[in-house]
Amino acid sequence: MDGTYYVGVDLGGTYIKAGLVDEHGAHLSNLKLATQADRETETVVSNIHKAAEQAIAEAKVPRDAVAGIGIGSPGPLSHSKGIIYKPANIPCFRNLPLRDIIYAKTGIRTTLENDANAAAWGEFWAGAGRDVKDFIMFTLGTGIGGGIIVDGRMLRGHFENGAEIGHCIVARNGRQCGCGQRGCVEAYSSAHNIATRAAELIGQGEASSLKSIIDSGEELNAKHVEQAAKAGDALAMRVWDDACHYLAVLIVNMQHICNPQRIVLAGGLIAAGDYLLNRVREYAQQETWKLLDDMPEIRFADLGDNAGFIGAAGCAWEACRTGQW
Amino acid sequence: MDGTYYVGVDLGGTYIKAGLVDEHGAHLSNLKLATQADRETETVVSNIHKAAEQAIAEAKVPRDAVAGIGIGSPGPLSHSKGIIYKPANIPCFRNLPLRDIIYAKTGIRTTLENDANAAAWGEFWAGAGRDVKDFIMFTLGTGIGGGIIVDGRMLRGHFENGAEIGHCIVARNGRQCGCGQRGCVEAYSSAHNIATRAAELIGQGEASSLKSIIDSGEELNAKHVEQAAKAGDALAMRVWDDACHYLAVLIVNMQHICNPQRIVLAGGLIAAGDYLLNRVREYAQQETWKLLDDMPEIRFADLGDNAGFIGAAGCAWEACRTGQW
């Protein structure tokens, strides 16, 4: 596959990121367009098409050297059918056969993948997992997403909805999650929930230096909680530590289920650096069994915001390699 | 592979079960020998060899129609290296290259698999999972073992120690487990732990009809707890319900991680029938999310005690099919 290239498109509710990527995962172009998710379907589809064409044009590569297009999209969606069902942040999309639409518009074979899976594939293919075969990525943002690679293959599952690791229950009868469950790891450890949990506890009358931020009318975020915890605020420390502790429980559970060589953390929350990573590692060592030493390495992702489009391109590369679109 | 056969050996601490199995998973012989696990390595190995030869002889099949031998063994072990490290219930085995030993003794290619994985593979190949591709089995015995099949392939993981689902943590800072962790599902839901937890609570002074069994000097077992729960004993009901509830939490977690079509329960505990299955199903429905309907089917296994040797034979069949021994 020397000299062939892959378009990666990372579709988000606000922006479409796209680029042309070579067979080693290096990108030759890298651009960002507005999604215009509040407009009608045709506009959003046209923006996706435009981003893909622009990624090729900007890379100055002959069009016939482009072997595939990969699109990472918010779900729920079907990879095998190429259909996006009803993404929360692109309300005009309803059961849209985006894969076949983009194939028809470009004449280039296209594959569709869940955005968290695509980003994990990007790190696996060209980032923090490029030297391993059993790999898991947690994306710690507003919610918690994930991608799981087992023996070099994406784990999707029968309903094509696997690796929804944020909704693993770590506390029976625990905190309410937006998904309808209670005690999901997302309800304790996502950036959004770190902030809302702190605000809730303060609202219940617990003392905290964070109260002044809430009282000022500013919306509390995870960075505020992190900073207050570092400054010794007891409530913020508890919320931050619980977030790290529940992530460690999830890591131990993934250790026993998928037994990966490496687990990589990505997403906005990793801006906290060692204040996150060291705690998560310590709690994982504390929680894990003593029978065997099969704890995966725990580290941060490499590709940052580019993981999405690079991984989407990687999904097209994989589809070419295996012949499975 | 018409007309070819596979020997399956299920190595346990007390018995070796073995049989000859055809390419559809039907067995032509089925026998049981004593393991003699308290004797020296040569004796145990000789018993395994004897069981395999007897399985062929009793089936009255030409020896050259036997394409492979599969051995399911207690771990920890390495499938890829064919080595058993140090099984708790066969103390003479230490880093034993059993796969190559049996191959040398029989002249028939041999594969080695973790016993819980082999049993799950048996159900997947020829039992309660034969019509699905994404399948998980929980074996509920003294401990809780498991096997995970993802898109038709056994999930083993980098350290070859995947699907240790009994050691998923479902209660942070929960009950101590034999593995060194706290709050494992095994610590609440295995037959052994259902009994020991009830005994512990009674020892702490809680009232229960089960106290008379303990006082009589009889060892409490899970069947006692089940019967007392059915008869309305409050403590037994709580222990039984918690066991079912935590199994349901594990099921929901497996739903989100591996997204299987079906989860099958096996092992001694399923003798409780609907009193187990209905509660587990109800709690799973209660615990799962409302975003999507991707709850796997939950049912009992089909093959009973034969799953181990049939699955071991199935592992040999798979090794022949893929060329990966």
PDB file of N, CA, C and O in Angstrom, chain A residues 133-134 149-154, chain B residues 121 124 132-135 147-156 318 321-322 324:
ATOM      1  N   LYS A 133      -0.645  -4.616  20.762  1.00  0.00           N
ATOM      2  CA  LYS A 133      -1.770  -5.228  20.042  1.00  0.00           C
ATOM      3  C   LYS A 133      -3.061  -5.248  20.850  1.00  0.00           C
ATOM      4  O   LYS A 133      -4.142  -5.370  20.301  1.00  0.00           O
ATOM      5  N   ASP A 134      -2.916  -5.188  22.179  1.00  0.00           N
ATOM      6  CA  ASP A 134      -4.095  -5.192  23.048  1.00  0.00           C
ATOM      7  C   ASP A 134      -4.092  -3.874  23.808  1.00  0.00           C
ATOM      8  O   ASP A 134      -3.256  -3.667  24.701  1.00  0.00           O
ATOM      9  N   ILE A 149      -9.078  -2.271  21.544  1.00  0.00           N
ATOM     10  CA  ILE A 149      -8.480  -3.074  20.481  1.00  0.00           C
ATOM     11  C   ILE A 149      -8.004  -4.389  21.094  1.00  0.00           C
ATOM     12  O   ILE A 149      -7.227  -4.395  22.041  1.00  0.00           O
ATOM     13  N   VAL A 150      -8.526  -5.492  20.557  1.00  0.00           N
ATOM     14  CA  VAL A 150      -8.194  -6.829  21.040  1.00  0.00           C
ATOM     15  C   VAL A 150      -7.393  -7.538  19.959  1.00  0.00           C
ATOM     16  O   VAL A 150      -7.910  -7.754  18.853  1.00  0.00           O
ATOM     17  N   ASP A 151      -6.166  -7.875  20.264  1.00  0.00           N
ATOM     18  CA  ASP A 151      -5.314  -8.603  19.320  1.00  0.00           C
ATOM     19  C   ASP A 151      -5.311  -7.921  17.943  1.00  0.00           C
ATOM     20  O   ASP A 151      -5.421  -8.574  16.905  1.00  0.00           O
ATOM     21  N   GLY A 152      -5.202  -6.600  17.977  1.00  0.00           N
ATOM     22  CA  GLY A 152      -5.088  -5.834  16.738  1.00  0.00           C
ATOM     23  C   GLY A 152      -6.390  -5.560  16.009  1.00  0.00           C
ATOM     24  O   GLY A 152      -6.372  -4.997  14.912  1.00  0.00           O
ATOM     25  N   ARG A 153      -7.520  -5.941  16.610  1.00  0.00           N
ATOM     26  CA  ARG A 153      -8.807  -5.692  15.954  1.00  0.00           C
ATOM     27  C   ARG A 153      -9.726  -4.869  16.846  1.00  0.00           C
ATOM     28  O   ARG A 153      -9.762  -5.053  18.059  1.00  0.00           O
ATOM     29  N   MET A 154     -10.482  -3.977  16.211  1.00  0.00           N
ATOM     30  CA  MET A 154     -11.427  -3.159  16.962  1.00  0.00           C
ATOM     31  C   MET A 154     -12.520  -4.039  17.550  1.00  0.00           C
ATOM     32  O   MET A 154     -13.132  -4.841  16.848  1.00  0.00           O
TER      33      MET A 154
ATOM     34  N   TRP B 121     -15.757 -21.797  25.244  1.00  0.00           N
ATOM     35  CA  TRP B 121     -15.631 -22.124  23.820  1.00  0.00           C
ATOM     36  C   TRP B 121     -16.523 -23.319  23.457  1.00  0.00           C
ATOM     37  O   TRP B 121     -17.111 -23.372  22.370  1.00  0.00           O
ATOM     38  N   PHE B 124     -19.963 -22.003  23.083  1.00  0.00           N
ATOM     39  CA  PHE B 124     -19.994 -21.168  21.875  1.00  0.00           C
ATOM     40  C   PHE B 124     -20.025 -22.037  20.611  1.00  0.00           C
ATOM     41  O   PHE B 124     -20.745 -21.761  19.651  1.00  0.00           O
ATOM     42  N   VAL B 132     -24.418 -17.622  17.779  1.00  0.00           N
ATOM     43  CA  VAL B 132     -24.020 -16.214  17.932  1.00  0.00           C
ATOM     44  C   VAL B 132     -22.504 -16.077  17.745  1.00  0.00           C
ATOM     45  O   VAL B 132     -21.768 -17.067  17.765  1.00  0.00           O
ATOM     46  N   LYS B 133     -22.038 -14.859  17.581  1.00  0.00           N
ATOM     47  CA  LYS B 133     -20.609 -14.612  17.377  1.00  0.00           C
ATOM     48  C   LYS B 133     -19.965 -13.838  18.525  1.00  0.00           C
ATOM     49  O   LYS B 133     -18.752 -13.861  18.697  1.00  0.00           O
ATOM     50  N   ASP B 134     -20.781 -13.092  19.267  1.00  0.00           N
ATOM     51  CA  ASP B 134     -20.280 -12.318  20.408  1.00  0.00           C
ATOM     52  C   ASP B 134     -20.949 -12.872  21.654  1.00  0.00           C
ATOM     53  O   ASP B 134     -22.152 -12.664  21.879  1.00  0.00           O
ATOM     54  N   PHE B 135     -20.161 -13.556  22.456  1.00  0.00           N
ATOM     55  CA  PHE B 135     -20.692 -14.474  23.462  1.00  0.00           C
ATOM     56  C   PHE B 135     -19.824 -14.443  24.716  1.00  0.00           C
ATOM     57  O   PHE B 135     -18.601 -14.384  24.629  1.00  0.00           O
ATOM     58  N   GLY B 147     -15.393 -16.795  30.124  1.00  0.00           N
ATOM     59  CA  GLY B 147     -14.788 -16.868  28.808  1.00  0.00           C
ATOM     60  C   GLY B 147     -15.508 -15.871  27.924  1.00  0.00           C
ATOM     61  O   GLY B 147     -16.724 -15.673  28.058  1.00  0.00           O
ATOM     62  N   ILE B 148     -14.756 -15.189  27.066  1.00  0.00           N
ATOM     63  CA  ILE B 148     -15.319 -14.138  26.223  1.00  0.00           C
ATOM     64  C   ILE B 148     -14.959 -14.434  24.778  1.00  0.00           C
ATOM     65  O   ILE B 148     -13.779 -14.623  24.452  1.00  0.00           O
ATOM     66  N   ILE B 149     -15.964 -14.469  23.918  1.00  0.00           N
ATOM     67  CA  ILE B 149     -15.723 -14.630  22.487  1.00  0.00           C
ATOM     68  C   ILE B 149     -16.168 -13.346  21.798  1.00  0.00           C
ATOM     69  O   ILE B 149     -17.311 -12.906  21.949  1.00  0.00           O
ATOM     70  N   VAL B 150     -15.237 -12.723  21.079  1.00  0.00           N
ATOM     71  CA  VAL B 150     -15.501 -11.465  20.383  1.00  0.00           C
ATOM     72  C   VAL B 150     -15.438 -11.733  18.890  1.00  0.00           C
ATOM     73  O   VAL B 150     -14.393 -12.157  18.381  1.00  0.00           O
ATOM     74  N   ASP B 151     -16.544 -11.544  18.219  1.00  0.00           N
ATOM     75  CA  ASP B 151     -16.607 -11.731  16.772  1.00  0.00           C
ATOM     76  C   ASP B 151     -16.023 -13.099  16.372  1.00  0.00           C
ATOM     77  O   ASP B 151     -15.257 -13.208  15.413  1.00  0.00           O
ATOM     78  N   GLY B 152     -16.401 -14.106  17.130  1.00  0.00           N
ATOM     79  CA  GLY B 152     -15.999 -15.473  16.800  1.00  0.00           C
ATOM     80  C   GLY B 152     -14.600 -15.873  17.229  1.00  0.00           C
ATOM     81  O   GLY B 152     -14.160 -16.977  16.902  1.00  0.00           O
ATOM     82  N   ARG B 153     -13.900 -14.982  17.948  1.00  0.00           N
ATOM     83  CA  ARG B 153     -12.539 -15.315  18.389  1.00  0.00           C
ATOM     84  C   ARG B 153     -12.425 -15.231  19.906  1.00  0.00           C
ATOM     85  O   ARG B 153     -12.986 -14.327  20.525  1.00  0.00           O
ATOM     86  N   MET B 154     -11.667 -16.130  20.474  1.00  0.00           N
ATOM     87  CA  MET B 154     -11.430 -16.115  21.917  1.00  0.00           C
ATOM     88  C   MET B 154     -10.660 -14.861  22.303  1.00  0.00           C
ATOM     89  O   MET B 154      -9.624 -14.540  21.710  1.00  0.00           O
ATOM     90  N   LEU B 155     -11.146 -14.159  23.328  1.00  0.00           N
ATOM     91  CA  LEU B 155     -10.404 -13.011  23.863  1.00  0.00           C
ATOM     92  C   LEU B 155      -9.422 -13.534  24.904  1.00  0.00           C
ATOM     93  O   LEU B 155      -9.834 -14.106  25.912  1.00  0.00           O
ATOM     94  N   ARG B 156      -8.129 -13.353  24.669  1.00  0.00           N
ATOM     95  CA  ARG B 156      -7.121 -13.804  25.642  1.00  0.00           C
ATOM     96  C   ARG B 156      -6.375 -12.630  26.263  1.00  0.00           C
ATOM     97  O   ARG B 156      -6.061 -12.656  27.437  1.00  0.00           O
ATOM     98  N   GLU B 318     -10.497 -25.362  16.323  1.00  0.00           N
ATOM     99  CA  GLU B 318     -10.222 -23.969  15.919  1.00  0.00           C
ATOM    100  C   GLU B 318      -8.749 -23.811  15.514  1.00  0.00           C
ATOM    101  O   GLU B 318      -8.432 -23.100  14.551  1.00  0.00           O
ATOM    102  N   ARG B 321      -8.411 -25.185  12.113  1.00  0.00           N
ATOM    103  CA  ARG B 321      -9.088 -24.320  11.142  1.00  0.00           C
ATOM    104  C   ARG B 321      -8.236 -23.097  10.810  1.00  0.00           C
ATOM    105  O   ARG B 321      -8.125 -22.689   9.654  1.00  0.00           O
ATOM    106  N   THR B 322      -7.625 -22.507  11.850  1.00  0.00           N
ATOM    107  CA  THR B 322      -6.886 -21.257  11.660  1.00  0.00           C
ATOM    108  C   THR B 322      -5.395 -21.503  11.444  1.00  0.00           C
ATOM    109  O   THR B 322      -4.673 -20.586  11.062  1.00  0.00           O
ATOM    110  N   GLN B 324      -3.413 -21.881  13.817  1.00  0.00           N
ATOM    111  CA  GLN B 324      -2.732 -21.255  14.957  1.00  0.00           C
ATOM    112  C   GLN B 324      -2.764 -22.161  16.177  1.00  0.00           C
ATOM    113  O   GLN B 324      -3.769 -22.229  16.878  1.00  0.00           O
TER     114      GLN B 324
END
